[in-house]
């Protein structure tokens, strides 16, 4: 997903170190995104004027420049009508530093915009996304809005959502409330592009993993009724599950601490193309668990985001109630609360009246992408923005469920080592502006969702969209605007010792101070994926395994922002003050451990070394083959349904590529006999070498 002008602060909580994957109902996305190269830049540039449409042509290898004179904190919105050419745009600040990039939609109207970080001439560079395009194509560019960033929260919401407005774009919705009063409610864009149906307040939209709190709530209801125990063995209710060395309790399912494989990531390993709409049936979850040879971690010892667990939680609700999950939720939750616009979609084949279709940009326009299968419990809820307000108001004044159950859901779970996870039961728990914040984001294939609640001021808001490029985290920025009176200011933060982040000037940062951070850091969830940090004079860089080097800039003395993609890094110290790790903030938090000594030495295998890994490997657990060949002095992965991928060496006998990591296994004679495959939430799936 291409990045936009930086419109949001990084709000990922820094104190939670156990988060290892994305809090969304999607498989883990690649970390970092490749930066497209550009050809020769035209010598001249055209200044964009609001309301004026400029027609032009563009050919592969050429770059066209447009300029916008802006003050600091101006809001800019424009669009490019890609008539016969696929255009990619990148934005440069007055110093020539890339601060954003837009693209992905091959034909039709692509909008760009956001907040300008400083005053001066900002440059928009346009180039052809397809380097192999034979002929020049036509496009038109228009600057739609250029105005100061709004201080009124309602106008700010309108600015933020404007990129997803109009008859040509998938849309979205925002709703804000406090003390039972709706402060703002507005919809944008289209719910259905094929039939020209606009996004309306009563449009039902897929909230993805925001659904998890509903599943946890259903578990709590059954516990209140004495039909299950949170401390009970999940095999009490699903006896066909295997007996592992340690007991998985019901509580472990709804806190992401079960140790089970994550089914979406696991199925991707088998070649299932979730992005192509491959069918997944709910029954597969139990089969997946039955085939898992051992837990990935001791239950309760590690937080690892897990859709399998919530799917099993829904099955436990069914078995303890005697009702299908969608019926249970309608009769026990949605109905009693008056949430008439809310339903669980039992499968992707079931009709959802008045629903928004999900869309993702494609080379020939928007594509209708559908929903993930097998998502009941982990996702699959369609609802309206008004019903979400009703739902959160039940947190404040329970009409269904007890005060004790809701409070327990909103309490951070404590791991067996005593560390908090920052996650309760189906809910993230952290702070914003000195207030306790309870929230959950969601993402199906194309739908995006965020629901935020501040219990101390009885206020909340939700952002929803059916556009795959929508950043639902704008909910946090809107919360800061709408509830400003109740949140601490930068000055108050500074008095508390937190510092005023807005006063940090990157120009004052001494690049030599970065030397204590330079080195290599391995992601805990994928140890063969290494982040390498380096410095060349005054310029700071990071490079991920198998990807190109990207420039980073400081945002404080220990936090840094990537310029080419929407990501940032926080360096972490141990009790002695030494830099021991880092957290990559990109679609969630990924903790990485610093490599020291011999572990930091890069391995450079020879063509002869690579030949040791060539061959075919089979997993009994997945019933899947992988083949490896040596081509042009690279090890190349082949799988029947996945794209061929060249692998990058990491530590000795370890490779990464195709968004996975491969740890090869040798016998006592040094012969490669197998490998262990990982891709974030699912790890160490064994493959044996076959003749």
XYZ file of C-alpha atoms in Angstrom:
691
model
C 0.000 0.000 0.000
C 1.495 3.305 -1.003
C 1.909 6.001 1.597
C 0.404 9.468 1.812
C 1.521 12.826 3.060
C 2.133 12.470 6.746
C -1.190 13.485 8.340
C -1.027 11.494 11.553
C 1.200 11.335 14.587
C 2.574 7.931 15.498
C 0.220 6.798 18.236
C 1.473 3.267 18.725
C 2.024 2.709 22.455
C 5.711 2.512 23.176
C 5.681 0.621 26.436
C 4.176 -2.642 25.145
C 7.060 -4.740 23.873
C 5.358 -8.053 23.258
C 3.311 -7.113 20.225
C 4.507 -9.182 17.325
C 1.913 -8.796 14.616
C -0.815 -6.697 13.100
C -4.056 -6.110 15.087
C -6.251 -6.804 12.083
C -8.055 -9.687 10.418
C -5.463 -9.947 7.650
C -2.332 -11.953 7.067
C 0.856 -10.113 8.004
C 1.820 -7.663 5.279
C 5.386 -7.191 4.035
C 7.405 -4.905 6.276
C 8.517 -1.850 4.318
C 7.539 -1.291 0.718
C 9.855 -0.958 -2.246
C 10.476 2.584 -3.450
C 9.973 3.045 -7.159
C 12.841 4.597 -9.039
C 12.260 7.599 -11.271
C 13.770 8.614 -14.558
C 14.948 11.966 -15.762
C 13.055 14.864 -14.191
C 11.766 17.527 -16.542
C 13.708 20.764 -16.327
C 10.571 22.840 -15.929
C 7.809 22.633 -13.383
C 4.251 23.890 -13.324
C 2.746 25.593 -10.295
C -0.634 24.128 -9.449
C -3.465 26.601 -8.900
C -6.617 25.656 -7.033
C -9.493 24.787 -9.340
C -7.385 24.685 -12.498
C -7.116 21.392 -14.444
C -3.837 20.803 -16.253
C -3.825 18.182 -19.072
C -0.543 16.448 -19.917
C 1.092 13.269 -21.181
C 3.621 10.990 -19.527
C 5.893 8.258 -20.872
C 7.973 5.587 -19.151
C 11.289 6.972 -17.952
C 10.046 10.554 -17.736
C 9.114 12.557 -14.669
C 6.887 15.644 -14.609
C 7.068 18.147 -11.762
C 4.384 20.343 -10.234
C 4.854 22.775 -7.369
C 2.606 24.029 -4.595
C 3.498 27.084 -2.538
C 2.282 26.323 0.976
C 2.610 27.474 4.548
C 3.341 25.145 7.417
C 0.277 23.068 8.323
C -1.615 23.772 5.122
C -4.085 21.191 3.878
C -3.749 20.203 0.235
C -6.051 17.957 -1.810
C -5.715 17.174 -5.490
C -6.507 14.464 -7.975
C -5.014 12.909 -11.086
C -7.359 11.529 -13.716
C -5.388 8.661 -15.259
C -6.977 8.619 -18.699
C -4.551 6.269 -20.420
C -1.499 6.029 -18.164
C -0.766 4.550 -14.739
C 0.729 7.384 -12.684
C 2.690 7.209 -9.452
C 3.203 10.405 -7.445
C 5.746 11.318 -4.834
C 5.786 14.452 -2.694
C 8.931 16.369 -1.731
C 9.151 18.995 1.001
C 10.944 22.336 0.432
C 14.287 20.654 1.213
C 13.707 18.008 -1.454
C 13.038 15.221 1.062
C 10.401 12.700 0.060
C 7.527 12.894 2.539
C 4.850 10.878 0.787
C 3.901 8.760 -2.171
C 0.613 7.945 -3.902
C -0.285 5.265 -6.406
C -1.814 1.876 -6.942
C -4.865 2.809 -9.006
C -3.956 2.207 -12.643
C -6.853 4.014 -14.292
C -9.383 6.589 -13.179
C -9.212 9.292 -10.549
C -6.498 8.992 -7.891
C -6.535 11.593 -5.125
C -3.566 12.868 -3.172
C -3.315 15.153 -0.178
C -2.512 15.813 3.409
C -0.766 18.198 5.741
C 2.306 20.177 4.663
C 5.085 19.798 7.277
C 6.740 23.189 6.674
C 6.426 26.386 4.680
C 7.851 26.720 1.192
C 7.704 25.135 -2.234
C 6.447 21.568 -2.144
C 7.031 19.478 -5.247
C 4.822 16.768 -6.704
C 6.664 14.425 -9.077
C 4.686 12.213 -11.465
C 6.140 9.206 -13.255
C 4.848 6.061 -14.967
C 4.356 3.150 -12.589
C 4.907 0.575 -15.344
C 8.505 0.906 -16.541
C 7.687 -1.308 -19.524
C 4.926 0.934 -20.885
C 5.551 1.428 -24.618
C 3.694 4.650 -25.327
C 3.026 7.931 -23.594
C -0.374 8.200 -21.943
C -2.713 11.046 -21.045
C -3.722 12.366 -17.657
C -5.193 15.461 -16.049
C -4.166 16.940 -12.693
C -6.291 19.276 -10.570
C -5.632 20.970 -7.236
C -9.009 20.736 -5.493
C -8.295 22.325 -2.108
C -5.520 24.405 -0.543
C -6.297 25.858 2.863
C -5.007 25.919 6.441
C -5.409 22.721 8.414
C -8.681 23.149 10.266
C -8.691 23.863 13.981
C -12.398 23.077 14.263
C -12.636 19.283 14.703
C -15.630 18.959 12.356
C -13.802 20.707 9.533
C -10.686 18.686 10.300
C -12.678 15.466 9.943
C -13.955 16.700 6.603
C -10.413 17.433 5.412
C -9.082 14.058 6.517
C -11.908 12.166 4.822
C -11.968 14.217 1.623
C -9.574 11.921 -0.232
C -12.236 9.209 0.037
C -15.163 11.366 -1.048
C -16.918 11.757 -4.387
C -18.721 9.503 -6.858
C -15.520 7.865 -8.133
C -14.124 6.548 -4.858
C -14.938 3.956 -2.216
C -15.952 5.912 0.836
C -16.112 5.939 4.585
C -17.768 7.305 7.678
C -16.940 9.083 10.927
C -19.032 9.279 14.094
C -18.084 10.946 17.390
C -20.025 10.974 20.662
C -19.695 12.023 24.297
C -21.968 11.504 27.297
C -24.644 10.009 25.077
C -24.667 12.944 22.659
C -23.552 12.581 19.045
C -21.032 15.339 18.278
C -20.347 14.526 14.637
C -21.631 12.023 12.110
C -20.896 12.120 8.390
C -20.382 9.729 5.497
C -18.273 10.077 2.367
C -17.877 8.487 -1.042
C -19.536 5.367 -2.340
C -20.656 2.130 -0.709
C -21.066 0.457 -4.097
C -19.314 1.717 -7.225
C -21.070 -0.689 -9.600
C -24.529 0.663 -8.796
C -23.610 4.175 -7.725
C -24.811 3.717 -4.131
C -23.379 6.314 -1.726
C -22.085 5.558 1.748
C -24.944 6.449 4.143
C -25.310 6.474 7.935
C -27.227 3.178 7.774
C -24.728 1.484 5.444
C -23.526 -1.769 6.955
C -19.758 -2.149 6.729
C -17.377 -4.977 7.551
C -15.468 -3.996 10.717
C -12.887 -6.799 10.461
C -11.051 -7.421 13.716
C -12.991 -4.714 15.525
C -15.388 -7.677 15.824
C -13.106 -9.400 18.332
C -14.502 -7.451 21.287
C -17.966 -8.799 20.448
C -16.671 -12.381 20.534
C -14.939 -11.738 23.850
C -18.164 -10.192 25.174
C -20.088 -13.320 24.155
C -17.584 -15.454 26.068
C -18.098 -13.225 29.114
C -21.877 -13.593 28.865
C -21.548 -17.377 28.879
C -19.184 -17.161 31.843
C -21.715 -14.990 33.717
C -24.322 -17.675 33.051
C -22.064 -20.374 34.481
C -21.772 -22.177 31.141
C -17.995 -21.881 30.926
C -14.998 -20.867 33.021
C -12.359 -18.482 31.717
C -9.793 -20.661 33.486
C -11.189 -23.851 31.981
C -9.506 -26.055 29.374
C -10.757 -25.274 25.863
C -10.895 -29.060 25.255
C -13.775 -29.210 27.724
C -15.883 -27.618 24.991
C -13.992 -28.769 21.865
C -12.710 -32.221 22.887
C -11.484 -33.066 19.375
C -8.658 -30.560 19.775
C -5.276 -32.168 20.527
C -3.885 -32.378 24.037
C -0.740 -30.273 24.102
C 1.908 -30.383 26.813
C 0.279 -27.392 28.508
C -3.396 -26.493 28.907
C -4.901 -23.725 26.810
C -7.509 -21.931 28.887
C -10.521 -20.120 27.438
C -8.950 -16.879 28.710
C -5.884 -17.486 26.522
C -8.027 -17.472 23.378
C -9.390 -13.964 23.887
C -6.062 -12.474 24.985
C -3.934 -13.692 22.016
C -1.745 -15.810 24.290
C -2.779 -19.366 23.320
C 0.324 -20.480 21.391
C -1.765 -21.705 18.460
C -0.868 -21.213 14.811
C -2.530 -18.198 13.150
C -4.674 -19.693 10.399
C -4.519 -16.910 7.795
C -0.727 -16.856 7.793
C -0.607 -20.640 7.897
C -2.928 -21.036 4.912
C -0.842 -18.580 2.937
C 2.092 -20.944 3.404
C 0.059 -23.624 1.636
C -0.392 -21.384 -1.406
C -3.910 -20.292 -0.573
C -4.355 -16.849 -2.145
C -6.491 -14.931 0.320
C -6.015 -11.813 -1.818
C -7.601 -13.707 -4.706
C -10.667 -14.786 -2.762
C -9.716 -18.408 -2.060
C -12.375 -20.190 -0.065
C -11.834 -20.806 3.652
C -14.392 -22.730 5.689
C -14.759 -22.326 9.447
C -14.306 -26.045 9.947
C -10.696 -25.730 8.814
C -9.741 -24.002 12.067
C -10.201 -27.177 14.100
C -8.398 -29.215 11.446
C -5.478 -26.755 11.514
C -5.174 -27.053 15.287
C -5.422 -30.837 15.123
C -2.417 -30.927 12.790
C -0.271 -28.569 14.880
C 2.470 -30.717 16.485
C 3.290 -28.361 19.373
C 2.388 -24.934 20.693
C 4.391 -21.937 19.469
C 4.637 -20.667 23.053
C 3.449 -21.703 26.475
C -0.135 -20.458 27.009
C -0.119 -17.093 28.736
C 3.609 -16.531 28.161
C 3.600 -14.572 24.902
C 1.261 -12.152 23.135
C 0.898 -13.139 19.487
C -2.110 -11.799 17.580
C -4.224 -14.799 16.666
C -7.349 -15.124 14.543
C -7.493 -18.898 15.075
C -8.083 -18.367 18.786
C -11.057 -16.065 18.284
C -12.559 -18.459 15.756
C -12.376 -21.184 18.386
C -13.873 -18.810 20.960
C -16.918 -18.396 18.699
C -17.172 -22.178 18.447
C -17.165 -22.416 22.260
C -20.027 -19.900 22.404
C -21.945 -22.087 19.969
C -21.339 -25.285 21.903
C -22.231 -23.775 25.262
C -25.395 -22.110 23.935
C -26.641 -24.606 21.365
C -26.994 -21.781 18.840
C -25.075 -20.767 15.748
C -22.838 -17.817 16.551
C -24.728 -15.389 14.332
C -28.018 -16.410 15.964
C -26.569 -16.152 19.475
C -25.272 -12.651 18.815
C -28.574 -11.508 17.302
C -30.689 -12.840 20.156
C -28.376 -12.176 23.109
C -26.476 -9.015 22.157
C -27.594 -7.082 19.088
C -31.319 -7.499 19.648
C -31.406 -6.572 23.348
C -29.247 -3.489 22.669
C -31.366 -2.347 19.724
C -28.494 -2.729 17.243
C -30.835 -3.381 14.330
C -28.182 -2.643 11.693
C -25.684 -5.206 12.982
C -25.203 -8.850 12.027
C -22.602 -11.599 11.902
C -22.042 -12.737 8.325
C -21.846 -16.541 8.666
C -19.877 -16.920 5.421
C -18.898 -14.914 2.365
C -21.848 -16.483 0.528
C -24.436 -14.978 2.870
C -26.259 -11.814 1.816
C -25.807 -8.658 3.898
C -28.585 -6.156 3.154
C -27.436 -2.581 2.558
C -23.756 -3.496 2.744
C -20.694 -1.649 1.512
C -18.537 -3.570 -0.942
C -14.812 -3.590 -0.311
C -12.515 -2.180 -3.005
C -8.789 -2.161 -3.624
C -6.930 -0.203 -6.321
C -5.823 -2.236 -9.334
C -4.037 -1.609 -12.653
C -7.309 -1.044 -14.511
C -9.316 0.665 -11.767
C -10.918 -0.330 -8.484
C -11.468 -4.014 -7.924
C -14.278 -5.533 -5.855
C -12.291 -7.797 -3.596
C -14.785 -9.571 -1.306
C -14.336 -10.757 2.283
C -12.078 -13.273 3.958
C -13.566 -16.684 4.569
C -13.558 -18.527 7.873
C -13.611 -15.256 9.776
C -16.489 -15.792 12.200
C -15.335 -14.886 15.705
C -12.183 -13.161 14.494
C -14.191 -10.808 12.266
C -17.213 -11.072 9.958
C -19.441 -8.502 11.702
C -21.237 -5.935 9.546
C -22.593 -2.923 11.383
C -23.384 0.786 11.155
C -21.705 3.768 12.770
C -24.820 4.470 14.850
C -24.901 0.912 16.159
C -21.242 1.168 17.154
C -22.101 4.178 19.276
C -24.894 2.146 20.890
C -22.422 -0.661 21.528
C -19.861 1.553 23.270
C -22.559 3.249 25.330
C -23.287 -0.190 26.770
C -19.730 -0.174 28.076
C -20.502 3.029 29.966
C -23.913 1.955 31.279
C -24.333 -1.803 30.857
C -27.753 -3.029 29.851
C -26.372 -6.343 28.591
C -23.507 -7.903 30.504
C -22.202 -6.856 33.902
C -19.989 -3.983 34.967
C -17.468 -6.512 36.277
C -17.230 -8.344 32.945
C -16.775 -5.155 30.944
C -14.119 -3.844 33.323
C -12.259 -7.143 33.035
C -12.347 -6.894 29.243
C -10.739 -3.453 29.502
C -7.901 -4.566 31.784
C -4.508 -5.317 30.245
C -3.659 -9.013 30.421
C -0.566 -9.919 32.448
C 1.778 -12.547 31.018
C 3.321 -15.279 33.120
C 6.512 -13.205 33.464
C 4.526 -10.323 34.962
C 4.626 -8.053 31.907
C 1.438 -6.422 30.658
C 0.458 -6.922 27.020
C -1.533 -3.719 26.516
C -4.457 -5.915 25.439
C -7.455 -7.074 27.422
C -10.209 -9.329 26.086
C -10.673 -8.369 22.431
C -9.602 -4.793 23.204
C -6.357 -2.826 23.128
C -5.734 -0.878 26.337
C -3.372 2.102 26.420
C -3.386 5.902 26.879
C -3.773 9.051 24.820
C -3.387 12.557 26.170
C -3.336 11.270 29.729
C -6.631 9.394 29.270
C -7.167 5.669 29.306
C -7.907 4.577 25.733
C -9.710 1.366 24.840
C -9.770 0.567 21.145
C -9.553 -1.963 18.360
C -8.820 -1.645 14.682
C -9.954 -3.955 11.959
C -9.107 -4.836 8.387
C -10.670 -7.463 6.184
C -9.363 -7.738 2.617
C -10.449 -4.191 1.738
C -12.591 -2.835 4.584
C -10.938 -0.755 7.316
C -12.280 0.013 10.798
C -11.408 1.637 14.116
C -13.443 1.957 17.303
C -12.085 4.065 20.178
C -13.478 4.603 23.685
C -12.279 6.875 26.495
C -14.065 5.571 29.613
C -12.908 8.392 31.896
C -14.828 10.979 29.852
C -17.500 8.608 28.479
C -16.586 9.466 24.899
C -15.821 7.543 21.751
C -15.601 7.608 18.009
C -15.397 5.314 15.030
C -13.939 5.518 11.541
C -15.003 3.097 8.814
C -14.159 2.655 5.142
C -14.477 0.238 2.243
C -11.262 1.553 0.624
C -8.191 -0.673 1.116
C -5.878 2.365 1.327
C -7.819 4.042 4.125
C -5.873 4.583 7.348
C -8.393 3.989 10.119
C -5.860 5.327 12.616
C -7.116 8.815 11.793
C -9.508 8.057 14.651
C -6.700 8.934 17.078
C -6.058 12.300 15.439
C -9.773 13.068 15.486
C -9.970 12.049 19.146
C -7.243 14.564 19.955
C -9.257 17.253 18.176
C -12.739 16.481 19.499
C -11.670 15.749 23.093
C -8.901 18.311 23.347
C -10.404 19.868 26.453
C -9.980 16.611 28.387
C -6.506 15.678 27.172
C -3.150 16.818 28.466
C -1.316 19.438 26.439
C 2.291 19.160 25.340
C 3.266 21.422 28.253
C 1.541 19.116 30.723
C 3.273 16.108 29.150
C 6.621 17.858 29.553
C 5.947 18.522 33.245
C 5.217 14.814 33.636
C 8.626 14.010 32.148
C 7.309 12.830 28.793
C 8.656 15.801 26.843
C 6.901 17.860 24.254
C 7.351 15.900 21.033
C 6.091 18.768 18.942
C 9.063 20.911 20.034
C 11.728 18.484 18.758
C 13.695 19.942 15.832
C 15.428 17.312 13.651
C 17.909 19.970 12.548
C 19.312 20.042 16.092
C 19.942 16.295 16.188
C 23.632 15.327 16.168
C 23.977 12.492 13.656
C 26.890 11.011 15.618
C 24.436 10.271 18.442
C 22.908 7.667 16.117
C 26.050 5.546 16.299
C 24.829 3.859 19.482
C 21.824 2.572 17.504
C 23.686 1.320 14.427
C 23.728 -2.422 13.953
C 21.427 -5.288 13.131
C 18.092 -6.109 14.801
C 16.137 -9.343 14.264
C 12.343 -9.303 14.440
C 11.172 -11.540 17.266
C 8.277 -12.819 15.156
C 10.550 -13.568 12.165
C 14.181 -13.844 13.327
C 15.530 -14.098 9.793
C 14.081 -10.687 8.959
C 16.836 -8.265 9.917
C 16.689 -4.489 10.189
C 20.117 -2.928 9.677
C 20.728 0.659 10.790
C 23.694 2.641 9.443
C 24.979 6.197 9.194
C 26.847 7.933 6.377
C 27.992 11.345 7.547
C 24.775 13.237 8.410
C 22.392 10.773 6.712
C 20.750 7.908 8.619
C 19.504 4.699 7.005
C 17.650 1.482 7.673
C 17.553 -1.570 5.453
C 15.323 -4.620 5.798
C 16.372 -8.074 4.663
C 16.066 -8.359 0.907
C 14.999 -4.738 0.472
C 16.711 -1.526 -0.485
C 18.179 0.966 1.975
C 15.819 3.738 3.088
C 16.580 7.082 4.703
C 15.223 7.814 8.181
C 14.978 11.064 10.136
C 14.814 11.632 13.906
C 11.556 12.564 15.601
C 13.106 12.466 19.096
C 16.378 11.268 20.594
C 15.226 7.635 20.269
C 12.507 7.600 17.603
C 12.923 7.815 13.834
C 10.578 8.071 10.863
C 11.090 6.401 7.490
C 10.755 8.882 4.652
C 9.647 6.557 1.868
C 7.019 4.509 3.696
C 4.525 4.980 6.515
C 6.610 3.487 9.304
C 8.747 4.510 12.267
C 11.196 2.961 14.710
C 11.641 3.311 18.468
C 14.927 2.143 20.020
C 14.704 0.456 23.424
C 17.155 0.305 26.315
C 17.630 -2.348 28.968
C 17.886 -1.701 32.707
C 21.561 -0.759 32.363
C 20.736 1.824 29.699
C 22.230 -0.124 26.792
C 20.351 -0.260 23.491
C 18.918 -3.780 23.472
C 16.188 -3.686 20.875
C 13.802 -1.699 18.747
C 10.123 -1.555 17.881
C 9.091 -1.163 14.263
C 5.767 0.665 14.027
C 4.118 -0.353 10.766
C 0.540 -1.669 10.783
C 1.106 -2.454 14.440
C 4.206 -2.963 16.595
C 6.979 -5.422 15.726
C 9.656 -5.909 18.390
C 13.219 -6.619 17.256
C 16.163 -7.809 19.355
C 19.619 -6.377 18.754
C 22.182 -8.843 17.418
C 25.598 -8.729 19.037
C 29.012 -10.278 18.429
C 29.274 -13.082 15.896
C 25.484 -13.050 15.407
C 25.802 -9.679 13.714
C 28.196 -10.987 11.057
C 26.518 -11.220 7.672
C 26.679 -14.575 5.893
C 27.652 -14.516 2.217
C 27.060 -18.008 0.777
C 28.937 -19.044 -2.357
C 27.174 -20.685 -5.320
C 28.476 -23.970 -3.922
C 26.914 -23.218 -0.556
C 23.583 -22.408 -2.201
C 23.579 -25.753 -3.975
C 23.199 -27.441 -0.578
C 19.669 -26.016 -0.310
C 18.451 -26.836 -3.815
C 15.757 -29.472 -3.822
C 12.213 -30.285 -2.840
C 10.755 -30.114 0.662
C 7.403 -31.351 2.023
C 5.420 -30.483 5.167
C 3.229 -33.196 6.649
C 1.447 -30.547 8.711
C 0.523 -28.431 5.679
C 0.565 -31.191 3.024
C 2.509 -28.716 0.885
C 5.671 -28.796 -1.251
C 8.328 -26.085 -1.669
C 11.113 -26.313 -4.261
C 14.392 -24.383 -4.207
C 16.712 -23.815 -7.155
C 19.895 -21.833 -7.719
C 19.547 -19.197 -10.439
C 22.067 -16.445 -11.214
C 23.867 -17.151 -7.934
C 20.640 -16.738 -5.914
C 18.501 -19.248 -4.068
C 14.980 -19.105 -5.544
C 11.800 -20.367 -3.906
C 9.029 -22.010 -5.931
C 5.558 -22.976 -4.738
C 2.713 -24.034 -6.991
C 0.435 -21.064 -6.240
C 2.767 -18.477 -4.755
C 4.914 -16.084 -6.749
C 8.496 -17.190 -7.335
C 10.838 -15.351 -4.948
C 14.584 -14.800 -4.797
C 15.790 -15.355 -1.242
C 18.177 -13.174 0.731
C 20.670 -14.819 3.096
C 20.615 -13.868 6.758
C 22.417 -15.812 9.457
C 24.107 -18.980 8.284
C 21.624 -21.456 6.745
C 18.840 -18.870 7.024
C 17.084 -17.008 4.216
C 14.129 -14.698 3.765
C 11.927 -13.742 0.841
C 8.353 -13.890 -0.379
C 7.357 -12.418 3.013
C 8.581 -15.570 4.758
C 11.735 -16.783 6.477
C 13.426 -20.155 5.963
C 15.707 -21.765 8.552
C 17.340 -24.842 7.002
C 18.238 -27.872 9.118
C 21.313 -30.094 8.736
C 22.051 -33.556 10.084
C 25.222 -34.536 11.944
C 27.011 -34.992 8.627
C 26.190 -31.454 7.503
C 23.585 -32.511 4.947
C 20.494 -30.295 4.578
C 17.570 -32.489 5.602
C 14.762 -29.994 6.224
C 13.711 -26.454 6.991
C 11.494 -24.478 9.361
C 9.184 -21.928 7.732
C 7.885 -18.786 9.478
C 5.903 -15.739 8.381
C 5.209 -13.668 11.462
C 2.269 -14.962 13.457
C 2.902 -18.547 12.354
C 6.383 -19.888 12.845
C 8.589 -22.979 12.752
C 6.457 -25.127 10.449
C 8.719 -28.036 9.545
C 9.393 -29.261 6.003
C 11.417 -32.426 5.336
C 13.622 -32.853 2.284
C 12.237 -35.374 -0.213
C 13.980 -37.139 -3.112
